[in-house]
Amino acid sequence: MTDKTGGDSVVIEDLFRQQGEAMRAMFAPLMPGGEAMVSDPSDLQHWAMSAAKLQKMWLDFSAEQAGHIEPMLARFGDLGKWTQTFMSMAGQLPIAQAETQTRLWNESMALWSAVMGQFAGNQPADEAPALPRRDRRFADKRWHEQPAFALIHQTYLLLSEKLHQMADDAQGLTPERKEQLRFATKVVTDALSPANFPFTNPVVIERTMETKGENLVKGVEHLLGDLRKGQLTHTDPDAFELGRNIAVTPGKVVHESPLFQLIQYAPTTGEVFETPLLIFPPWINRFYILDLNPQKSFIRWAVAQGLSVFVVSWKSADAGMADVAWDDYIRAQIEAIDHVRDRLKVPAVHTIGYCVAGTTLAATLAVLARRGEADKVASATFFTAQVDFEDAGDLKNFIDDGQLKMLDGLATDGYLDGRYMAATFNALRGTDLIWNYVVNNYLLGQDYPAFDLLHWNGDTTNLPAKWHQAYLCDLYRDNRLVIPDAMVADNTPIDLRRIATPCYIQAGREDHIAPPQSVWKLTRHLSGPWKFLLAGSGHIAGVVNPPESGKYQYWLNPNDPGSLDEFIAGASETKGSWWPDWIEWIATQAPAKVAAKGKRAPGGKGDNVIEDAPGRYVRSH
């Protein structure tokens, strides 16, 4: 009589062996010398376990998320939508024309001959072939050492280059549609990089062979974890904690409303400027981008310069904020200005508005000017803020009637989940913020790094849907803010030409969210004195650049240029941070100082405060 248990174990072992052999066989031919590798039984078992883990994870996930996959993927960013956009306009590209195809074929043949010629010659063994096209995605030597992978990535770069040229030369499209075609072409070509696929990436293949598939197991664990939370992970989620190693500058919450908390930071100097500083960060992100850590903190640095610093911490939207509109944010800014003035018994405050909060600050200044209350604000500084959205950059590709309707459908309970906005901003820099992590964390199975900036980037905030729709329609689509009295806030018409408050306007030279040519246009709508500064880098690093870092540079032009091009042509460059230039400007606006006592030091005797910084609102989701 046959031992059934023993027979079953033999069958199971055989199935595991076959599964392991099949998985190894998929990758071995792709690795130089891989086919000649002898299959060790223990190795095959390791391969089989990796295959079994992958299979089980996918089956469990599919059963768990049945019916929820589509909305989950939407929060990651809709690659399919941009593929459809590209395909719908592909007819405008000359790719189907015989002349284009002939030219492309000839260039491809010339490329292949040049690449293969590098491997056929007397190339020194320790030198990588000199390939025609370079791209940091293919910087690893394994892309250059083997003819197959050299051909794969060089052909991809050629085709990508040609598609971008065709998009630039496309005829018969409106300027807006042409920009959408350019952006869609970039999204699609970025996604199709051979680096993003396990069977065409030699680094992934080698890693898979070394770990016997364990990298893919770990990578799929990362992927499924991200799918479950509906957001791409960029950094170790357990590395940072608010108030412990991020957002740690000492301070107190001294006021709160349903929309914001107001934080006042403790002074570190015996004397402070009489005129305090009130910072309005954007509510599409968390305020602590300006207080990441002691070395990078603009807030801590400003306190050390002798400023009494206040910061607004906005509440992440929930169902109770369904009716919140732009008027509410403008009223909130005025409320914060008045509270600081009353608390410290001063006539005016310095203000900073960052990004969307800077746009709103411009509207607030116009409202105050119309009401005869402009003297409440001693100066206004704008960090990468736009008021004229005619040249607002790649974000305009997300603003058309179809996408506005889609966004309206994504809102639930009166607010838009912040993960959708995170996916949008990731798409603007897909290579850096999407595909880099797909390769490192999904395909290579690497651990997530501990990076405070990326932690902040992933700490999303929900947005009031009513405000979001109106903002996109009125400003990005219809550009109404620069039309005098076309918009009304809190029953007061907005005319930016009434702003006579001294203004300091900072733009980032490489900013892809608020392009410098767009930020510059604020200077065209002011009636008072202004200073424009162009900083090196982009939307974040161009702002958060402490003097101690020694990074980047900035440009100033003391003349009266009429355009950004004129400004750049006559500008002088200074290495390093622009923060010292700003504090010097602030000091000239209101140089008087007072002792840092009484309510200048929050939480002292008789000062009823609400809680320690960074407060509750920054922790709400």
Coordinates of C-alpha atoms in Angstrom, one line a residue:
M1 CA 0.0 0.0 0.0
T2 CA 1.4 3.4 -1.0
D3 CA 2.1 6.1 1.7
K4 CA -0.2 8.8 0.6
T5 CA 1.6 11.5 2.8
G6 CA 4.9 10.6 1.3
G7 CA 3.5 10.7 -2.2
D8 CA 2.0 14.2 -1.6
S9 CA 5.3 15.5 -0.2
V10 CA 7.1 14.3 -3.3
V11 CA 4.6 16.0 -5.5
I12 CA 4.8 19.3 -3.5
E13 CA 8.6 19.2 -3.6
D14 CA 8.5 18.6 -7.3
L15 CA 6.1 21.5 -7.8
F16 CA 8.4 23.7 -5.8
R17 CA 11.4 22.6 -7.8
Q18 CA 9.6 23.3 -11.1
Q19 CA 8.4 26.7 -9.8
G20 CA 11.9 27.7 -8.7
E21 CA 13.5 26.5 -11.9
A22 CA 10.9 28.4 -13.9
M23 CA 11.6 31.6 -12.1
R24 CA 15.4 31.2 -12.3
A25 CA 15.1 30.4 -16.0
M26 CA 13.3 33.6 -16.6
F27 CA 16.2 35.7 -15.4
A28 CA 19.3 33.6 -16.0
P29 CA 19.4 34.0 -19.8
L30 CA 19.3 37.8 -19.4
M31 CA 22.4 37.8 -17.2
P32 CA 25.8 37.3 -18.9
G33 CA 26.9 33.7 -18.0
G34 CA 23.6 33.1 -16.3
E35 CA 22.6 30.2 -18.5
A36 CA 25.8 28.3 -17.7
M37 CA 25.1 28.5 -13.9
V38 CA 24.5 25.1 -12.4
S39 CA 21.2 24.8 -10.5
D40 CA 22.0 23.9 -6.9
P41 CA 19.0 22.2 -5.2
S42 CA 19.1 24.6 -2.3
D43 CA 19.1 27.6 -4.7
L44 CA 16.1 26.2 -6.6
Q45 CA 14.3 25.9 -3.3
H46 CA 15.2 29.5 -2.5
W47 CA 13.8 30.5 -5.9
A48 CA 10.7 28.5 -5.3
M49 CA 10.1 30.2 -2.0
S50 CA 10.4 33.6 -3.6
A51 CA 7.9 32.6 -6.3
A52 CA 5.5 31.2 -3.8
K53 CA 5.7 34.3 -1.7
L54 CA 5.0 36.5 -4.7
Q55 CA 2.1 34.4 -5.7
K56 CA 0.5 34.3 -2.3
M57 CA 0.9 38.1 -1.8
W58 CA -0.8 38.9 -5.0
L59 CA -3.6 36.4 -4.4
D60 CA -4.2 37.8 -0.9
F61 CA -4.1 41.3 -2.1
S62 CA -6.5 40.6 -5.0
A63 CA -9.0 39.0 -2.6
E64 CA -8.6 41.8 0.0
Q65 CA -9.0 44.7 -2.5
A66 CA -11.7 43.2 -4.8
G67 CA -13.6 46.1 -6.3
H68 CA -11.3 48.8 -4.9
I69 CA -8.4 48.6 -7.4
E70 CA -9.4 51.5 -9.7
P71 CA -9.9 54.2 -7.1
M72 CA -6.7 53.0 -5.4
L73 CA -4.7 53.4 -8.6
A74 CA -6.3 56.8 -9.3
R75 CA -4.6 58.2 -6.1
F76 CA -1.3 57.2 -7.6
G77 CA -1.7 59.4 -10.6
D78 CA -3.5 58.5 -13.8
L79 CA -0.8 57.3 -16.3
G80 CA -3.6 55.9 -18.5
K81 CA -5.1 59.4 -18.8
W82 CA -1.9 60.8 -20.2
T83 CA -1.4 57.8 -22.4
Q84 CA -4.9 58.5 -23.9
T85 CA -4.0 62.2 -24.3
F86 CA -0.8 61.2 -26.1
M87 CA -2.7 58.7 -28.4
S88 CA -5.5 61.1 -29.1
M89 CA -3.1 63.7 -30.4
A90 CA -0.6 61.3 -32.0
G91 CA -2.2 62.0 -35.3
Q92 CA -0.6 65.4 -35.2
L93 CA 2.8 63.8 -35.1
P94 CA 4.5 62.9 -38.4
I95 CA 5.5 59.5 -37.1
A96 CA 3.3 57.7 -39.7
Q97 CA 4.8 59.6 -42.7
A98 CA 7.1 57.6 -44.9
E99 CA 9.7 60.3 -44.9
T100 CA 9.8 60.3 -41.1
Q101 CA 9.9 56.5 -40.8
T102 CA 12.8 56.4 -43.3
R103 CA 14.7 59.0 -41.5
L104 CA 14.1 57.2 -38.2
W105 CA 15.1 53.9 -39.6
N106 CA 18.4 55.4 -41.0
E107 CA 19.2 57.1 -37.7
S108 CA 18.4 53.8 -35.8
M109 CA 20.7 51.8 -38.1
A110 CA 23.5 54.4 -37.7
L111 CA 23.0 54.3 -33.9
W112 CA 23.1 50.5 -33.8
S113 CA 26.2 50.4 -35.9
A114 CA 27.9 53.0 -33.7
V115 CA 27.0 51.1 -30.5
M116 CA 28.0 47.7 -31.8
G117 CA 31.2 49.2 -33.2
Q118 CA 32.2 50.2 -29.7
F119 CA 32.1 46.5 -28.7
A120 CA 33.8 45.2 -31.8
G121 CA 36.9 47.4 -31.5
N122 CA 39.9 47.1 -29.2
Q123 CA 38.2 48.7 -26.2
P124 CA 40.3 48.4 -23.0
A125 CA 38.6 46.0 -20.6
D126 CA 38.4 48.6 -17.8
E127 CA 36.8 51.3 -19.9
A128 CA 33.1 51.5 -20.7
P129 CA 32.2 52.0 -24.4
A130 CA 31.7 55.7 -25.4
L131 CA 28.0 55.6 -26.3
P132 CA 26.3 58.4 -28.2
R133 CA 23.6 59.4 -25.7
R134 CA 23.8 59.9 -21.9
D135 CA 21.2 59.8 -19.3
R136 CA 21.5 59.5 -15.5
R137 CA 18.9 56.7 -15.4
F138 CA 21.5 54.6 -17.3
A139 CA 24.6 55.7 -15.5
D140 CA 25.4 52.3 -14.0
K141 CA 28.2 50.5 -15.8
R142 CA 26.0 47.5 -16.4
W143 CA 24.0 49.4 -18.9
H144 CA 27.2 49.9 -20.9
E145 CA 29.1 46.7 -20.5
Q146 CA 26.8 44.4 -22.5
P147 CA 25.8 45.1 -26.1
A148 CA 22.2 44.1 -25.6
F149 CA 21.5 46.5 -22.8
A150 CA 23.6 49.2 -24.5
L151 CA 21.4 48.9 -27.5
I152 CA 18.2 48.8 -25.5
H153 CA 18.8 52.0 -23.6
Q154 CA 20.4 53.9 -26.5
T155 CA 17.5 53.0 -28.8
Y156 CA 15.0 54.1 -26.1
L157 CA 16.9 57.4 -25.8
L158 CA 16.8 57.9 -29.5
L159 CA 13.1 57.2 -29.9
S160 CA 12.3 59.4 -26.8
E161 CA 14.3 62.2 -28.3
K162 CA 12.5 62.0 -31.6
L163 CA 9.1 61.8 -30.0
H164 CA 9.8 65.0 -28.0
Q165 CA 11.0 66.7 -31.2
M166 CA 7.8 65.7 -33.0
A167 CA 5.7 67.0 -30.2
D168 CA 7.5 70.3 -30.3
D169 CA 7.0 70.5 -34.1
A170 CA 3.3 69.3 -34.0
Q171 CA 1.0 71.4 -36.2
G172 CA -2.7 72.1 -36.0
L173 CA -2.9 72.4 -32.2
T174 CA -3.8 75.3 -29.9
P175 CA -1.0 76.4 -27.7
E176 CA -2.7 74.8 -24.7
R177 CA -3.2 71.5 -26.5
K178 CA 0.4 71.5 -27.7
E179 CA 1.6 72.0 -24.1
Q180 CA -0.5 69.0 -23.1
L181 CA 1.0 67.0 -25.9
R182 CA 4.5 67.9 -24.8
F183 CA 3.7 66.9 -21.2
A184 CA 1.9 63.7 -22.2
T185 CA 4.9 62.7 -24.3
K186 CA 7.2 63.2 -21.4
V187 CA 4.9 61.2 -19.0
V188 CA 4.6 58.3 -21.5
T189 CA 8.3 58.2 -22.5
D190 CA 9.4 58.4 -18.9
A191 CA 7.1 55.5 -18.0
L192 CA 8.4 53.4 -20.9
S193 CA 12.1 53.6 -19.9
P194 CA 13.7 50.2 -20.0
A195 CA 15.0 51.0 -16.5
N196 CA 11.4 50.6 -15.2
F197 CA 11.0 46.9 -16.2
P198 CA 12.7 44.0 -14.5
F199 CA 13.5 42.1 -17.8
T200 CA 15.2 45.1 -19.5
N201 CA 17.2 46.5 -16.5
P202 CA 20.5 44.7 -16.0
V203 CA 20.9 46.1 -12.5
V204 CA 17.6 44.5 -11.5
I205 CA 18.4 41.2 -13.3
E206 CA 21.7 40.9 -11.5
R207 CA 20.2 41.7 -8.2
T208 CA 17.4 39.2 -8.7
M209 CA 20.0 36.5 -9.6
E210 CA 22.0 37.4 -6.5
T211 CA 19.1 37.3 -4.1
K212 CA 17.2 34.5 -5.9
G213 CA 14.2 36.7 -6.2
E214 CA 14.1 38.0 -2.7
N215 CA 14.5 41.6 -4.0
L216 CA 11.2 41.1 -5.9
V217 CA 9.5 39.7 -2.9
K218 CA 10.5 42.8 -0.8
G219 CA 9.7 45.1 -3.7
V220 CA 6.2 43.7 -4.0
E221 CA 5.7 44.1 -0.3
H222 CA 6.6 47.7 -0.8
L223 CA 4.2 48.0 -3.8
L224 CA 1.3 46.4 -2.1
G225 CA 1.8 48.5 1.0
D226 CA 1.7 51.6 -1.1
L227 CA -1.4 50.4 -3.0
R228 CA -3.1 49.8 0.4
K229 CA -2.4 53.3 1.6
G230 CA -3.0 54.9 -1.8
Q231 CA 0.3 56.8 -2.0
L232 CA 3.8 56.2 -3.2
T233 CA 6.3 56.0 -0.3
H234 CA 9.5 58.0 -0.6
T235 CA 11.1 57.6 2.8
D236 CA 11.1 55.5 5.9
P237 CA 7.7 56.1 7.4
D238 CA 9.0 55.5 11.0
A239 CA 12.1 57.7 10.8
F240 CA 10.5 61.0 11.8
E241 CA 8.1 62.3 14.4
L242 CA 6.7 65.8 14.7
G243 CA 8.1 67.6 17.7
R244 CA 10.9 65.0 18.2
N245 CA 13.2 65.2 15.2
I246 CA 11.2 67.3 12.8
A247 CA 9.4 70.7 13.4
V248 CA 11.3 71.1 16.7
T249 CA 11.8 74.8 17.0
P250 CA 10.4 75.8 20.5
G251 CA 7.1 77.7 20.5
K252 CA 3.5 77.8 21.6
V253 CA 0.1 77.8 19.9
V254 CA -1.3 81.1 20.9
H255 CA -4.5 81.2 18.9
E256 CA -6.7 78.9 16.9
S257 CA -9.8 78.9 14.7
P258 CA -11.6 76.1 12.9
L259 CA -9.3 76.8 9.9
F260 CA -5.8 77.4 11.5
Q261 CA -3.6 77.5 14.5
L262 CA -1.3 80.4 15.1
I263 CA 2.2 79.4 16.5
Q264 CA 4.5 81.9 18.1
Y265 CA 8.2 80.9 18.5
A266 CA 10.3 81.6 21.6
P267 CA 12.9 84.3 21.2
T268 CA 16.6 83.4 21.4
T269 CA 17.9 87.0 21.5
G270 CA 17.7 89.6 24.2
E271 CA 16.3 92.2 21.8
V272 CA 13.9 91.6 18.9
F273 CA 12.7 93.8 16.0
E274 CA 9.6 95.7 17.1
T275 CA 7.7 94.6 14.0
P276 CA 7.0 90.9 14.2
L277 CA 7.0 88.4 11.3
L278 CA 3.9 86.4 10.3
I279 CA 4.4 83.5 7.9
F280 CA 1.6 82.1 5.8
P281 CA 2.7 78.7 4.4
P282 CA 0.6 77.0 1.7
W283 CA -2.3 74.8 3.0
I284 CA -1.7 72.3 0.3
N285 CA 1.3 71.2 2.3
R286 CA 2.4 71.2 6.0
F287 CA 4.0 74.4 7.4
Y288 CA 7.1 72.5 8.7
I289 CA 8.8 72.7 5.3
L290 CA 10.2 75.9 6.9
D291 CA 11.2 73.9 10.1
L292 CA 12.5 70.6 8.9
N293 CA 15.4 70.4 11.3
P294 CA 17.7 72.9 13.1
Q295 CA 20.1 73.0 10.2
K296 CA 17.5 73.7 7.5
S297 CA 14.9 75.7 9.5
F298 CA 14.0 79.1 8.1
I299 CA 11.9 79.6 11.2
R300 CA 14.7 78.9 13.6
W301 CA 17.1 81.1 11.6
A302 CA 14.6 84.0 11.5
V303 CA 14.2 83.8 15.3
A304 CA 18.0 83.9 15.6
Q305 CA 18.1 87.1 13.6
G306 CA 16.0 88.8 16.2
L307 CA 12.5 88.5 14.7
S308 CA 9.4 87.6 16.7
V309 CA 8.1 84.8 14.4
F310 CA 4.5 83.7 14.1
V311 CA 3.5 80.9 11.7
V312 CA 0.0 79.8 10.6
S313 CA -0.6 76.0 10.7
W314 CA -3.6 75.3 8.5
K315 CA -6.0 72.5 9.3
S316 CA -6.3 69.6 6.8
A317 CA -9.8 69.7 5.3
D318 CA -12.5 67.4 6.6
A319 CA -16.3 67.2 6.1
G320 CA -16.8 70.2 8.3
M321 CA -15.0 72.4 5.9
A322 CA -17.1 71.6 2.8
D323 CA -18.2 75.2 2.4
V324 CA -14.8 76.8 2.9
A325 CA -13.9 79.1 0.0
W326 CA -11.1 81.5 -0.9
D327 CA -12.8 84.2 1.1
D328 CA -12.3 82.2 4.3
Y329 CA -8.6 81.9 3.7
I330 CA -8.3 85.7 3.1
R331 CA -10.4 86.4 6.2
A332 CA -8.1 84.0 8.1
Q333 CA -5.0 85.9 7.0
I334 CA -6.5 89.1 8.2
E335 CA -7.6 87.5 11.4
A336 CA -4.0 86.3 12.0
I337 CA -2.6 89.7 11.2
D338 CA -5.0 91.4 13.6
H339 CA -4.3 88.8 16.4
V340 CA -0.5 89.3 16.2
R341 CA -0.9 93.1 16.2
D342 CA -3.2 93.0 19.2
R343 CA -1.1 90.4 21.1
L344 CA 2.1 92.4 20.8
K345 CA 0.5 95.9 20.7
V346 CA 2.1 96.8 17.4
P347 CA 0.6 98.7 14.5
A348 CA 1.9 96.4 11.8
V349 CA 3.5 93.1 10.9
H350 CA 5.9 91.8 8.3
T351 CA 4.3 89.0 6.3
I352 CA 5.5 86.1 4.2
G353 CA 3.3 84.2 1.8
Y354 CA 4.5 80.9 0.3
C355 CA 3.1 79.6 -3.0
V356 CA -0.7 79.5 -2.9
A357 CA -0.6 81.4 0.4
G358 CA 1.4 84.1 -1.3
T359 CA -1.2 84.4 -4.1
T360 CA -3.8 84.7 -1.3
L361 CA -1.6 87.3 0.5
A362 CA -1.6 89.4 -2.6
A363 CA -5.4 89.3 -2.5
T364 CA -5.4 90.1 1.2
L365 CA -3.2 93.1 0.7
A366 CA -5.5 94.3 -2.1
V367 CA -8.5 93.9 0.2
L368 CA -6.8 95.8 3.0
A369 CA -5.8 98.6 0.7
R370 CA -9.4 98.9 -0.6
R371 CA -10.6 99.1 3.0
G372 CA -8.0 101.7 4.0
E373 CA -6.2 99.3 6.2
A374 CA -3.0 98.7 4.2
D375 CA -0.9 100.1 7.1
K376 CA -1.5 96.8 9.1
V377 CA 1.2 95.2 7.0
A378 CA 4.7 96.7 7.1
S379 CA 6.1 94.5 4.3
A380 CA 5.2 91.5 2.2
T381 CA 7.5 88.8 1.1
F382 CA 6.5 86.3 -1.6
F383 CA 8.1 82.9 -1.8
T384 CA 7.5 81.4 -5.3
A385 CA 4.0 83.0 -5.5
Q386 CA 2.0 83.7 -8.7
V387 CA -0.8 86.1 -9.3
D388 CA -0.8 86.1 -13.1
F389 CA -1.4 82.5 -14.3
E390 CA -0.9 82.9 -18.1
D391 CA 2.5 81.2 -17.9
A392 CA 1.9 79.0 -14.9
G393 CA 3.9 76.0 -16.1
D394 CA 3.2 72.3 -16.2
L395 CA 0.3 72.5 -13.7
K396 CA -1.8 74.1 -16.4
N397 CA -1.8 70.8 -18.2
F398 CA -4.0 69.5 -15.4
I399 CA -6.6 72.3 -15.9
D400 CA -9.2 71.7 -18.6
D401 CA -12.9 71.0 -18.4
G402 CA -12.5 67.3 -18.5
Q403 CA -10.0 67.2 -15.6
L404 CA -12.0 69.7 -13.6
K405 CA -15.0 67.4 -13.9
M406 CA -12.9 64.4 -12.9
L407 CA -11.6 66.3 -9.8
D408 CA -15.1 67.2 -8.8
G409 CA -16.0 63.5 -9.0
L410 CA -13.0 62.5 -6.8
A411 CA -14.1 64.8 -3.9
T412 CA -15.9 63.1 -1.1
D413 CA -17.8 64.8 1.8
G414 CA -16.8 68.2 0.5
Y415 CA -13.0 67.7 0.4
L416 CA -10.4 66.4 -1.9
D417 CA -8.1 63.7 -0.6
G418 CA -4.6 65.1 -0.4
R419 CA -3.2 62.0 -2.0
Y420 CA -4.6 63.1 -5.4
M421 CA -2.6 66.3 -5.2
A422 CA 0.5 64.4 -4.1
A423 CA 0.2 62.3 -7.2
T424 CA -0.2 65.4 -9.4
F425 CA 3.0 67.0 -8.0
N426 CA 4.8 63.7 -8.4
A427 CA 3.8 63.5 -12.0
L428 CA 5.4 66.9 -12.6
R429 CA 8.8 65.3 -11.9
G430 CA 8.0 61.7 -12.8
T431 CA 11.6 60.5 -13.2
D432 CA 12.7 61.8 -9.8
L433 CA 9.5 61.3 -7.7
I434 CA 7.9 58.2 -9.3
W435 CA 10.1 56.0 -11.5
N436 CA 13.2 56.4 -9.4
Y437 CA 11.3 54.8 -6.5
V438 CA 9.7 52.2 -8.7
V439 CA 13.2 51.0 -9.6
N440 CA 14.8 51.3 -6.2
N441 CA 12.0 50.2 -3.9
Y442 CA 9.8 47.9 -6.1
L443 CA 12.3 46.3 -8.4
L444 CA 15.6 46.3 -6.4
G445 CA 13.7 45.9 -3.1
Q446 CA 15.9 48.5 -1.3
D447 CA 14.9 49.9 2.1
Y448 CA 13.5 53.4 2.2
P449 CA 15.9 56.1 3.2
A450 CA 15.4 58.5 6.1
F451 CA 15.0 61.9 4.4
D452 CA 13.1 64.7 6.1
L453 CA 12.2 66.6 2.9
L454 CA 10.6 63.5 1.4
H455 CA 8.8 62.8 4.7
W456 CA 7.3 66.3 4.5
N457 CA 6.5 65.7 0.8
G458 CA 4.4 62.6 1.6
D459 CA 2.6 64.2 4.6
T460 CA -0.4 65.2 2.6
T461 CA -3.2 67.6 3.5
N462 CA -6.8 67.4 2.3
L463 CA -8.3 70.4 0.4
P464 CA -11.8 71.9 0.6
A465 CA -13.3 70.9 -2.7
K466 CA -15.3 74.1 -3.2
W467 CA -12.2 76.2 -2.7
H468 CA -10.1 73.9 -4.9
Q469 CA -12.5 74.0 -7.9
A470 CA -12.9 77.8 -7.7
Y471 CA -9.2 78.4 -7.4
L472 CA -8.4 76.3 -10.5
C473 CA -11.2 77.8 -12.5
D474 CA -10.8 81.4 -11.5
L475 CA -7.0 81.7 -11.4
Y476 CA -5.4 78.9 -13.4
R477 CA -8.0 78.6 -16.2
D478 CA -9.5 82.1 -16.4
N479 CA -6.7 84.2 -14.9
R480 CA -9.2 86.6 -13.2
L481 CA -7.0 87.8 -10.3
V482 CA -5.1 90.2 -12.5
I483 CA -8.3 91.8 -13.9
P484 CA -9.1 94.7 -11.6
D485 CA -12.3 94.1 -9.6
A486 CA -13.1 90.9 -11.5
M487 CA -12.9 89.0 -8.2
V488 CA -14.5 89.8 -4.9
A489 CA -13.4 88.5 -1.4
D490 CA -15.4 89.1 1.7
N491 CA -17.6 91.6 -0.1
T492 CA -14.5 93.6 -1.2
P493 CA -13.4 93.9 -4.9
I494 CA -9.8 92.9 -5.5
D495 CA -7.5 95.2 -7.5
L496 CA -3.8 94.3 -7.2
R497 CA -2.8 97.7 -8.5
R498 CA -3.8 99.2 -5.1
I499 CA -1.0 97.3 -3.3
A500 CA 1.6 99.9 -2.2
T501 CA 3.1 97.8 0.6
P502 CA 6.9 97.2 0.1
C503 CA 7.3 93.8 -1.4
Y504 CA 10.2 91.3 -1.6
I505 CA 9.6 88.8 -4.4
Q506 CA 11.6 85.5 -4.5
A507 CA 11.5 83.1 -7.5
G508 CA 13.3 79.8 -8.1
R509 CA 15.2 79.7 -11.4
E510 CA 14.3 76.0 -11.9
D511 CA 10.9 76.1 -10.3
H512 CA 8.5 73.8 -12.2
I513 CA 5.4 74.6 -10.1
A514 CA 5.7 78.4 -10.1
P515 CA 8.0 79.2 -13.0
P516 CA 10.1 82.4 -12.5
Q517 CA 8.6 84.1 -15.6
S518 CA 5.2 83.7 -14.0
V519 CA 6.3 84.9 -10.5
W520 CA 8.0 87.9 -12.1
K521 CA 4.6 89.1 -13.4
L522 CA 3.6 90.1 -9.8
T523 CA 6.0 93.1 -10.2
R524 CA 3.8 94.4 -13.1
H525 CA 0.8 94.8 -10.8
L526 CA 2.2 96.6 -7.8
S527 CA 2.0 100.4 -7.1
G528 CA 4.6 100.4 -4.3
P529 CA 8.3 99.6 -4.0
W530 CA 9.4 96.0 -4.8
K531 CA 12.6 94.0 -4.9
F532 CA 12.8 90.9 -7.1
L533 CA 15.3 88.1 -6.3
L534 CA 16.0 85.0 -8.5
A535 CA 17.3 82.1 -6.5
G536 CA 19.1 79.0 -7.7
S537 CA 17.2 75.7 -7.7
G538 CA 13.4 75.2 -7.5
H539 CA 10.2 75.4 -5.6
I540 CA 11.5 74.0 -2.3
A541 CA 15.4 74.0 -2.4
G542 CA 15.3 77.5 -3.8
V543 CA 13.5 78.7 -0.7
V544 CA 14.9 76.4 2.0
N545 CA 18.6 77.2 1.5
P546 CA 20.3 78.2 4.8
P547 CA 23.5 80.1 4.7
E548 CA 25.4 77.3 6.4
S549 CA 24.7 74.9 3.5
G550 CA 26.9 76.9 1.1
K551 CA 24.6 75.8 -1.8
Y552 CA 23.2 77.5 -4.9
Q553 CA 23.3 81.2 -5.6
Y554 CA 21.0 84.1 -6.3
W555 CA 20.7 87.0 -8.7
L556 CA 19.8 90.7 -8.2
N557 CA 19.4 93.5 -10.6
P558 CA 19.5 97.0 -9.1
N559 CA 18.1 98.7 -12.2
D560 CA 14.5 98.8 -13.4
P561 CA 14.2 95.9 -15.8
G562 CA 10.9 95.6 -17.8
S563 CA 11.0 91.8 -18.1
L564 CA 12.5 88.7 -16.5
D565 CA 14.9 88.4 -19.5
E566 CA 16.1 92.0 -18.9
F567 CA 16.5 91.2 -15.2
I568 CA 18.6 88.2 -16.0
A569 CA 20.7 90.0 -18.6
G570 CA 21.7 92.7 -16.2
A571 CA 21.7 90.7 -13.0
S572 CA 24.7 90.0 -10.7
E573 CA 25.2 86.6 -9.2
T574 CA 26.0 86.0 -5.5
K575 CA 27.0 82.5 -4.3
G576 CA 25.2 80.9 -1.4
S577 CA 21.9 81.6 0.4
W578 CA 19.7 84.7 -0.3
W579 CA 18.4 84.7 3.3
P580 CA 21.0 87.3 4.5
D581 CA 19.9 89.7 1.7
W582 CA 16.3 89.3 2.8
I583 CA 17.0 90.0 6.5
E584 CA 18.9 93.1 5.6
W585 CA 15.9 94.3 3.5
I586 CA 13.6 93.5 6.4
A587 CA 15.8 95.5 8.8
T588 CA 15.6 98.6 6.5
Q589 CA 11.8 98.4 6.5
A590 CA 11.5 98.6 10.3
P591 CA 14.8 98.8 12.2
A592 CA 13.4 99.6 15.7
K593 CA 14.0 96.9 18.4
V594 CA 12.5 96.2 21.8
A595 CA 13.3 93.8 24.7
A596 CA 12.2 90.2 24.2
K597 CA 10.0 90.1 27.3
G598 CA 6.3 89.9 28.1
K599 CA 4.3 88.3 25.3
R600 CA 7.3 88.4 23.1
A601 CA 8.2 85.2 24.9
P602 CA 5.1 83.0 24.6
G603 CA 3.9 81.0 27.6
G604 CA 5.3 83.2 30.3
K605 CA 3.5 84.2 33.5
G606 CA -0.1 85.3 32.8
D607 CA 0.1 84.3 29.1
N608 CA -2.6 81.7 28.4
V609 CA -1.4 79.6 25.5
I610 CA -3.1 76.6 24.0
E611 CA -0.3 74.0 23.6
D612 CA 3.3 73.5 22.6
A613 CA 4.4 73.8 19.0
P614 CA 4.0 72.3 16.5
G615 CA 0.3 71.9 17.6
R616 CA -2.5 69.6 16.8
Y617 CA -3.6 70.8 13.4
V618 CA -0.3 69.7 11.7
R619 CA -1.0 66.2 12.9
S620 CA -4.5 66.0 11.6
H621 CA -5.3 64.0 8.4

